[in-house]
XYZ file of C-alpha atoms in Angstrom:
548
model
C -117.251 56.001 -103.656
C -120.389 54.582 -105.194
C -121.662 56.445 -108.576
C -124.834 58.634 -107.326
C -127.778 57.549 -110.159
C -128.818 60.306 -112.701
C -131.139 62.573 -111.574
C -133.812 61.217 -114.505
C -133.725 57.619 -113.169
C -134.359 59.030 -109.959
C -137.036 60.728 -110.500
C -138.395 56.908 -112.602
C -137.388 55.037 -109.458
C -139.483 56.946 -107.146
C -142.439 57.298 -109.479
C -142.232 60.821 -110.062
C -142.141 60.907 -114.102
C -142.460 57.651 -116.506
C -139.746 56.335 -118.941
C -141.724 58.134 -122.081
C -141.548 61.404 -120.154
C -138.133 61.161 -119.624
C -137.691 60.345 -123.195
C -139.365 63.345 -124.165
C -137.047 65.718 -121.845
C -133.783 64.225 -123.879
C -135.365 64.968 -126.834
C -136.225 68.310 -125.979
C -133.086 68.770 -124.141
C -131.082 68.248 -127.445
C -133.168 71.804 -128.461
C -132.594 74.050 -125.799
C -129.054 72.728 -124.482
C -130.778 73.116 -120.225
C -129.971 70.660 -117.705
C -132.642 67.737 -117.491
C -133.559 69.027 -114.725
C -134.877 72.214 -116.110
C -136.336 70.564 -119.001
C -138.315 68.185 -117.082
C -139.773 71.230 -115.456
C -140.558 73.336 -118.346
C -142.514 70.447 -119.729
C -144.343 70.386 -116.394
C -143.883 66.544 -115.818
C -141.796 67.730 -112.183
C -141.723 70.569 -110.454
C -138.777 72.376 -109.391
C -139.869 71.971 -105.489
C -139.895 68.017 -106.085
C -136.745 67.774 -107.920
C -134.694 69.836 -105.216
C -136.236 67.566 -102.256
C -135.470 64.296 -104.830
C -131.935 65.746 -104.937
C -131.754 66.323 -101.166
C -132.567 63.142 -100.221
C -130.123 61.685 -102.575
C -127.580 63.477 -101.069
C -128.152 62.916 -97.436
C -129.548 66.813 -96.477
C -132.077 68.354 -95.511
C -134.716 70.645 -97.982
C -135.793 73.979 -96.894
C -138.784 75.524 -99.040
C -137.884 79.324 -98.757
C -141.956 80.125 -98.962
C -142.303 78.584 -95.556
C -138.721 80.297 -94.183
C -138.234 83.310 -96.531
C -134.610 84.752 -95.689
C -134.248 87.135 -92.775
C -132.978 90.565 -93.142
C -130.728 89.873 -90.512
C -129.056 87.121 -92.418
C -129.170 88.226 -95.272
C -126.154 91.251 -94.095
C -124.261 88.830 -93.388
C -123.433 87.770 -97.017
C -123.065 89.955 -99.891
C -125.312 89.710 -103.312
C -122.206 89.094 -105.185
C -120.884 86.133 -103.510
C -124.664 84.801 -102.762
C -125.540 84.537 -106.864
C -121.829 83.571 -107.917
C -121.782 80.508 -105.336
C -125.593 79.619 -105.076
C -125.797 80.226 -102.003
C -128.426 82.435 -100.064
C -128.090 82.827 -96.123
C -131.537 81.975 -94.752
C -131.690 82.612 -91.046
C -129.733 82.750 -87.791
C -130.260 79.664 -85.552
C -128.243 81.793 -82.590
C -125.058 83.676 -82.409
C -122.831 81.037 -84.279
C -125.131 79.142 -86.764
C -126.211 80.450 -90.194
C -128.820 78.353 -91.736
C -128.060 78.623 -95.464
C -129.425 77.722 -98.522
C -127.623 75.935 -101.407
C -128.801 74.718 -105.149
C -125.153 72.359 -105.416
C -124.546 69.996 -102.899
C -121.418 69.700 -103.839
C -120.401 73.392 -103.282
C -117.733 72.732 -101.058
C -115.767 76.245 -101.740
C -118.510 78.244 -101.884
C -119.200 76.988 -98.372
C -115.997 78.000 -97.158
C -115.870 81.083 -98.639
C -119.102 82.088 -96.928
C -117.909 80.686 -93.847
C -114.944 82.757 -93.888
C -117.299 86.320 -95.044
C -120.157 85.847 -92.357
C -117.878 84.297 -89.322
C -120.440 82.066 -88.288
C -120.622 77.860 -88.342
C -123.120 77.295 -91.379
C -125.817 74.770 -91.394
C -126.505 73.981 -95.400
C -129.512 72.919 -97.136
C -130.931 72.221 -100.013
C -133.333 74.815 -102.297
C -134.680 74.059 -106.091
C -133.278 76.723 -108.342
C -136.334 78.367 -109.238
C -137.176 79.198 -105.954
C -133.445 80.386 -105.225
C -133.376 82.607 -108.299
C -136.523 84.239 -107.449
C -135.973 85.176 -103.641
C -132.690 86.048 -104.263
C -133.261 88.201 -106.932
C -136.624 89.654 -104.988
C -134.672 89.637 -101.156
C -131.322 91.285 -102.418
C -133.111 93.655 -104.413
C -135.576 94.795 -101.273
C -132.441 95.172 -98.764
C -130.716 97.641 -100.879
C -133.699 99.511 -101.653
C -135.727 100.048 -98.994
C -138.800 100.946 -100.985
C -140.907 101.232 -97.702
C -138.240 104.270 -96.529
C -138.762 105.845 -100.351
C -142.753 105.703 -100.155
C -142.944 107.481 -96.853
C -140.338 110.088 -97.831
C -142.332 111.388 -100.983
C -145.473 111.189 -99.080
C -143.625 113.771 -96.982
C -143.038 115.875 -99.384
C -146.442 116.289 -100.859
C -147.598 117.554 -97.347
C -148.762 121.280 -97.813
C -148.609 120.713 -101.749
C -151.901 121.573 -103.985
C -150.703 120.967 -106.991
C -148.288 117.991 -106.571
C -146.026 117.186 -109.190
C -147.165 114.354 -111.845
C -144.223 113.151 -111.951
C -143.429 112.290 -108.103
C -146.972 111.232 -108.060
C -146.368 108.599 -111.343
C -143.233 107.073 -109.475
C -145.492 107.146 -105.872
C -147.943 104.413 -108.112
C -144.812 102.898 -109.162
C -143.661 102.310 -105.522
C -146.574 101.097 -104.145
C -147.517 98.248 -106.902
C -143.558 97.342 -105.966
C -144.485 97.462 -102.108
C -147.339 95.180 -102.974
C -145.683 92.455 -104.229
C -142.662 92.836 -101.653
C -145.525 92.067 -98.826
C -147.046 89.194 -101.291
C -150.019 90.992 -102.034
C -153.021 90.366 -103.786
C -155.293 93.781 -104.321
C -153.725 97.316 -103.589
C -156.291 99.635 -102.446
C -156.609 103.207 -102.771
C -159.383 104.905 -100.691
C -160.524 108.490 -100.270
C -161.778 109.992 -97.418
C -162.696 113.805 -96.887
C -158.663 115.271 -96.501
C -156.705 112.129 -97.036
C -156.139 108.853 -98.620
C -155.762 105.368 -97.660
C -153.446 102.772 -98.879
C -154.037 99.124 -98.059
C -152.902 95.916 -98.880
C -154.296 92.398 -99.227
C -151.604 90.151 -97.946
C -152.836 86.274 -97.142
C -156.105 87.332 -97.767
C -156.578 90.041 -95.021
C -156.472 93.732 -95.696
C -153.417 95.712 -94.049
C -153.120 99.388 -93.824
C -150.189 100.316 -95.178
C -149.857 104.523 -95.746
C -152.119 107.482 -95.597
C -150.745 110.880 -98.782
C -152.696 114.130 -98.923
C -155.630 114.580 -100.577
C -154.475 116.872 -103.430
C -152.142 113.792 -104.505
C -155.139 111.460 -105.497
C -156.537 112.785 -108.575
C -152.766 112.578 -109.667
C -152.498 109.203 -108.779
C -155.765 107.678 -110.487
C -155.189 109.374 -113.748
C -151.813 107.452 -113.859
C -153.236 104.185 -112.972
C -156.424 105.114 -115.431
C -153.510 105.731 -118.088
C -151.736 102.495 -117.666
C -154.262 100.329 -117.378
C -156.628 101.887 -120.579
C -159.429 104.097 -119.314
C -160.689 107.091 -119.583
C -159.146 109.372 -117.366
C -162.113 112.291 -117.906
C -164.780 109.588 -116.786
C -165.151 110.133 -113.100
C -168.757 109.717 -111.980
C -169.286 105.830 -113.545
C -166.861 102.584 -112.438
C -164.354 101.631 -114.904
C -162.369 98.214 -115.230
C -158.977 97.661 -117.309
C -155.761 95.845 -117.120
C -152.202 96.629 -117.741
C -148.700 94.307 -117.366
C -145.827 95.441 -115.097
C -142.339 94.028 -115.383
C -140.380 93.953 -112.470
C -136.825 92.208 -111.435
C -137.449 90.094 -114.560
C -140.453 88.806 -113.601
C -144.483 89.677 -115.776
C -147.781 90.621 -113.314
C -151.226 91.642 -114.585
C -152.845 94.192 -113.243
C -156.538 94.167 -113.449
C -157.462 97.378 -112.216
C -161.194 98.888 -110.765
C -162.323 102.534 -110.025
C -165.815 102.908 -108.125
C -166.616 106.170 -107.299
C -167.184 107.359 -104.169
C -168.209 110.447 -101.998
C -165.066 111.764 -101.770
C -163.495 110.630 -105.331
C -162.686 107.233 -107.025
C -161.357 104.166 -105.027
C -159.240 102.241 -106.914
C -158.758 98.257 -106.650
C -155.583 96.466 -108.196
C -155.508 93.044 -108.453
C -152.081 91.528 -109.027
C -151.484 88.549 -110.434
C -148.327 87.080 -111.442
C -147.485 85.801 -114.984
C -146.518 82.060 -113.122
C -144.688 78.766 -114.452
C -144.145 77.424 -111.421
C -146.873 74.578 -110.033
C -147.302 72.516 -107.082
C -148.584 69.107 -106.446
C -151.839 68.541 -105.209
C -150.324 67.467 -101.979
C -148.128 70.401 -100.897
C -151.662 72.891 -101.291
C -152.531 71.212 -98.425
C -155.008 68.734 -98.778
C -154.769 65.461 -96.439
C -153.371 62.493 -98.264
C -156.582 60.676 -98.394
C -158.303 63.694 -100.113
C -155.343 63.949 -102.263
C -156.271 60.138 -103.368
C -159.741 60.824 -104.038
C -158.767 63.558 -105.920
C -156.049 61.863 -108.372
C -159.208 59.227 -108.850
C -161.445 62.241 -109.880
C -159.125 63.549 -112.650
C -158.547 60.470 -114.109
C -161.933 60.172 -114.902
C -162.759 59.692 -118.613
C -166.098 61.865 -118.560
C -168.258 64.081 -116.364
C -168.081 67.386 -114.609
C -165.638 68.410 -111.851
C -166.208 71.617 -110.156
C -163.542 73.953 -107.286
C -166.182 76.557 -105.509
C -165.328 79.301 -103.141
C -165.052 82.868 -103.077
C -162.986 84.533 -105.299
C -158.650 84.804 -103.903
C -159.258 81.374 -102.425
C -157.112 79.711 -105.020
C -159.146 77.295 -107.023
C -157.336 78.026 -109.977
C -153.959 76.785 -108.462
C -155.785 73.698 -107.194
C -157.287 72.970 -110.794
C -153.901 73.352 -112.454
C -152.321 71.176 -109.880
C -154.810 68.491 -110.351
C -154.791 68.970 -114.063
C -150.625 67.367 -113.437
C -152.440 64.512 -112.734
C -153.841 63.988 -116.323
C -151.290 62.544 -119.069
C -151.237 65.342 -120.576
C -149.529 63.476 -123.668
C -152.544 60.868 -124.331
C -154.892 63.449 -123.672
C -155.962 66.520 -125.351
C -156.398 69.422 -123.102
C -158.025 72.784 -123.862
C -158.474 75.633 -121.736
C -159.986 79.058 -121.739
C -159.119 81.106 -118.606
C -159.558 85.005 -117.656
C -156.307 85.572 -117.284
C -154.117 82.720 -118.286
C -152.339 82.385 -114.680
C -149.730 79.525 -115.533
C -148.512 78.552 -118.333
C -148.177 74.480 -119.237
C -146.945 72.556 -121.561
C -149.099 70.019 -123.669
C -152.128 72.374 -122.887
C -153.524 74.701 -125.283
C -154.649 77.428 -123.320
C -156.706 80.366 -124.598
C -157.445 83.302 -122.951
C -161.038 85.655 -122.611
C -161.422 88.781 -124.587
C -164.396 90.411 -123.890
C -163.868 93.433 -126.233
C -163.064 90.815 -128.915
C -166.041 88.656 -128.033
C -164.509 85.880 -127.124
C -165.799 84.291 -123.775
C -166.269 81.073 -122.064
C -169.397 79.925 -123.667
C -168.237 80.987 -127.557
C -164.840 78.867 -126.693
C -166.226 76.379 -125.332
C -168.485 75.595 -128.464
C -165.905 75.794 -130.546
C -163.396 73.549 -128.419
C -165.811 70.780 -129.269
C -164.485 71.200 -132.649
C -160.705 70.530 -131.617
C -160.913 66.732 -130.284
C -160.778 67.706 -126.909
C -160.237 65.061 -124.106
C -160.030 67.680 -121.300
C -161.979 70.885 -121.021
C -161.115 73.627 -118.697
C -163.477 76.667 -118.337
C -161.851 79.019 -116.086
C -165.755 79.904 -114.606
C -168.933 78.898 -114.927
C -170.948 82.691 -114.777
C -173.701 82.263 -116.976
C -176.482 79.897 -118.440
C -175.212 79.253 -121.475
C -171.740 78.584 -120.413
C -173.134 75.735 -118.361
C -175.098 73.778 -120.354
C -171.839 73.763 -123.183
C -170.304 72.117 -119.978
C -173.049 70.019 -119.158
C -173.539 69.036 -122.828
C -169.558 68.455 -123.180
C -169.620 66.268 -120.280
C -172.019 64.134 -121.104
C -170.955 63.261 -124.589
C -167.296 61.658 -123.248
C -164.858 64.877 -122.134
C -163.988 65.357 -119.116
C -164.615 68.943 -117.769
C -163.295 71.162 -115.440
C -164.335 74.561 -114.304
C -164.791 77.022 -111.167
C -167.904 77.877 -109.376
C -168.665 80.813 -106.345
C -170.657 78.586 -103.932
C -170.340 78.535 -99.980
C -169.604 75.099 -99.940
C -169.797 71.596 -102.005
C -173.203 71.060 -101.302
C -174.555 74.556 -102.134
C -173.143 73.684 -105.795
C -176.313 71.869 -107.008
C -178.867 74.518 -106.309
C -176.155 76.989 -108.274
C -176.449 75.346 -111.361
C -180.336 74.611 -111.533
C -179.863 78.610 -111.276
C -178.380 78.164 -114.428
C -181.602 76.422 -115.641
C -179.760 72.919 -115.679
C -181.477 69.820 -115.879
C -181.597 68.270 -112.744
C -181.541 64.427 -114.244
C -178.344 65.576 -116.290
C -176.771 67.387 -113.645
C -177.246 64.213 -111.576
C -175.700 62.426 -114.423
C -173.275 64.595 -115.376
C -171.784 66.095 -112.235
C -168.652 64.028 -110.322
C -167.510 65.610 -107.537
C -167.354 69.546 -106.084
C -165.111 70.462 -104.201
C -165.191 73.660 -101.620
C -162.311 75.525 -100.500
C -161.030 78.325 -98.556
C -157.413 79.331 -97.663
C -156.347 79.997 -93.969
C -152.632 81.868 -93.293
C -150.276 79.396 -92.049
C -148.799 79.771 -88.849
C -145.014 81.829 -88.971
C -142.071 79.697 -88.148
C -140.025 81.885 -86.782
C -142.364 82.913 -84.455
C -144.535 79.963 -83.446
C -145.663 79.241 -79.893
C -147.519 77.310 -77.556
C -150.780 77.940 -75.726
C -153.194 75.949 -73.893
C -157.136 75.978 -75.689
C -158.664 78.922 -74.079
C -162.459 78.122 -72.215
C -163.854 79.639 -75.480
C -162.047 77.936 -77.749
C -163.081 74.663 -76.322
C -166.636 75.815 -76.223
C -166.574 77.253 -79.806
C -165.073 74.571 -81.658
C -165.358 71.630 -79.350
C -161.546 71.159 -78.365
C -160.925 68.825 -75.456
C -159.600 71.172 -72.534
C -156.046 71.170 -71.938
C -155.290 70.565 -75.540
C -152.102 72.794 -76.376
C -152.720 74.901 -79.762
C -149.858 76.946 -81.818
C -149.853 80.445 -83.117
C -147.440 82.832 -84.227
C -146.351 85.725 -81.914
C -145.374 87.853 -84.586
C -141.996 88.872 -85.830
C -140.147 91.131 -88.354
C -140.078 88.112 -91.251
C -143.963 87.963 -90.828
C -144.712 91.642 -90.913
C -145.857 90.780 -87.102
C -148.703 88.878 -88.095
C -147.923 85.790 -87.034
C -148.439 84.467 -90.425
C -146.563 83.332 -93.540
C -148.318 81.667 -96.851
C -151.603 80.223 -96.423
C -153.334 76.297 -96.994
C -155.681 75.089 -98.206
C -158.972 73.778 -96.335
C -161.472 71.775 -97.950
C -164.384 69.765 -98.222
C -164.881 66.957 -101.166
C -168.250 65.682 -102.145
C -167.789 62.784 -104.744
C -171.378 62.348 -106.367
C -171.614 58.543 -106.398
C -174.426 56.405 -107.724
C -176.610 57.898 -104.241
C -176.065 61.306 -104.589
C -176.736 61.449 -108.233
C -179.863 59.985 -107.825
C -181.023 62.418 -104.596
C -179.748 65.230 -107.247
C -182.162 64.257 -110.220
C -185.157 64.039 -107.768
C -184.836 66.788 -106.071
C -183.767 66.017 -102.715
C -182.694 68.702 -100.290
C -179.402 70.171 -99.461
C -179.467 68.779 -96.028
C -180.156 65.307 -96.899
C -177.420 64.871 -99.663
C -174.823 66.747 -97.330
C -176.082 64.454 -94.788
C -175.382 61.368 -97.278
C -172.281 62.752 -98.616
C -170.443 62.847 -95.280
C -171.863 59.147 -94.196
C -169.855 58.755 -97.554
C -166.456 60.270 -95.948
C -167.092 63.876 -96.467
C -164.905 66.188 -93.686
C -167.097 69.268 -93.644
C -164.739 72.719 -94.483
C -164.543 73.845 -91.209
C -163.551 70.227 -89.393
C -161.035 70.403 -91.785
C -159.572 73.678 -90.441
C -159.803 72.724 -86.718
C -157.834 69.399 -87.592
C -155.276 71.598 -89.311
C -155.389 73.498 -86.079
C -155.169 71.019 -83.845
C -151.757 70.066 -86.041
C -150.115 73.424 -85.573
C -150.419 74.299 -89.150
C -152.881 77.053 -88.725
C -154.669 78.945 -85.729
C -158.891 78.691 -84.648
C -158.738 82.111 -85.214
C -158.443 81.536 -89.014
C -160.269 79.040 -89.414
C -163.362 81.105 -87.619
C -162.029 84.063 -90.049
C -162.665 81.948 -92.859
C -165.179 78.934 -92.334
C -167.376 80.624 -89.919
């Protein structure tokens, strides 16, 4: 039997890592006593998914991404959690009455497959899953299967009906359950909105608000007070907006909760933003960029100096793109410093700091002091003011690569936005390397995906040829009957070459700059979205929603 190559050698052969990176990982492995694959992932040299895919190719197996195919409850009920954890097998979905697709972390786990086959009574079709996704998914899915939080919330709310003075302990329990349900739904925000006689709870999932619960008005004050106590706010102050934050640990994972309260006619409106403390990063080509866009981004992030800005509204995945692109930089040879609000990803070989407004540590202050730290690359979480913009500009023209984000509608709008910060046009033309505008559109659910023929209205609005076959999600249990699971990027990339740099310095109109950028290959945001709809990744409805 032919001996299989060691995973490190295989990764080098595929060009995923270098020999130097493998040597560093082997050195670290001697200290931490972990498998070489785990060490490579922890150092950021390779992602867990890439490792899983290469292992699958090595064994001639299919790889399954659990973020695209989350396990269905129907499948999970067939195999006890104890067996799943012991043998590293997770039921994913039933193909039909007799065939069950399962995810495995060990391709040679014959014994585990035999045990699972006997217990489920199904023919198994094993696919490889990466260890990181497996551990996170098995913990969450079985917990929520065994602990139906939704039912407990409904029961708790029913117990409050008719009570004028609700029990504080049960109100606190409601807060915990609402947060945990938000995590289960993969939500980014929880909205607690009071009305005259009741309070409504919404979750923002994949960029869209979804109604979840309503509970009696007398419970509102107790719920808000509990959230304020957790967030370090003044519970007595109800007339002014307040901001706060707290950490929440759930199933062994940490979450940063950013809280905002605003007084309304019927009481305080509360919004809780859920930020995952994550160490898992994706490669650029997994975010949704087209192959040609990935190549452009890789070239940009190899530049020795200049400013690269990623633009878009809050929640459009700017930070994720920034860090995924940061993986393209040689972090061993180049000194990278960041200032973020908050630190969303932990990254080896990067010196990360976090804004602390109470202590006076701002983006601008960090930017000033970073220059004394001998940096090659500076990542500033967001350019919010004139001073930060000025510091970023100066750093970029003195031999540093500066990466940051900005709130603008499209790539070209970056120019007037920075001019508003009193940035000199001539210096901006010289310093700006690229502006990348992006949005996140929801992906069609793979479980309930169906074909349909483009409608006359869509032909007129999007210019799609008549008779074109498109796709949409019918709606099922796996996608909470939305027709979508997860999100992907649509983007436009304006690379600033010599011609565009002169146009910026000369104060040419945005229309002229955009026209030249498109002549040089920039694909507008909306067009990128239409192309993804034609490929069956998203829908034209989604493109309209996020790109107009």
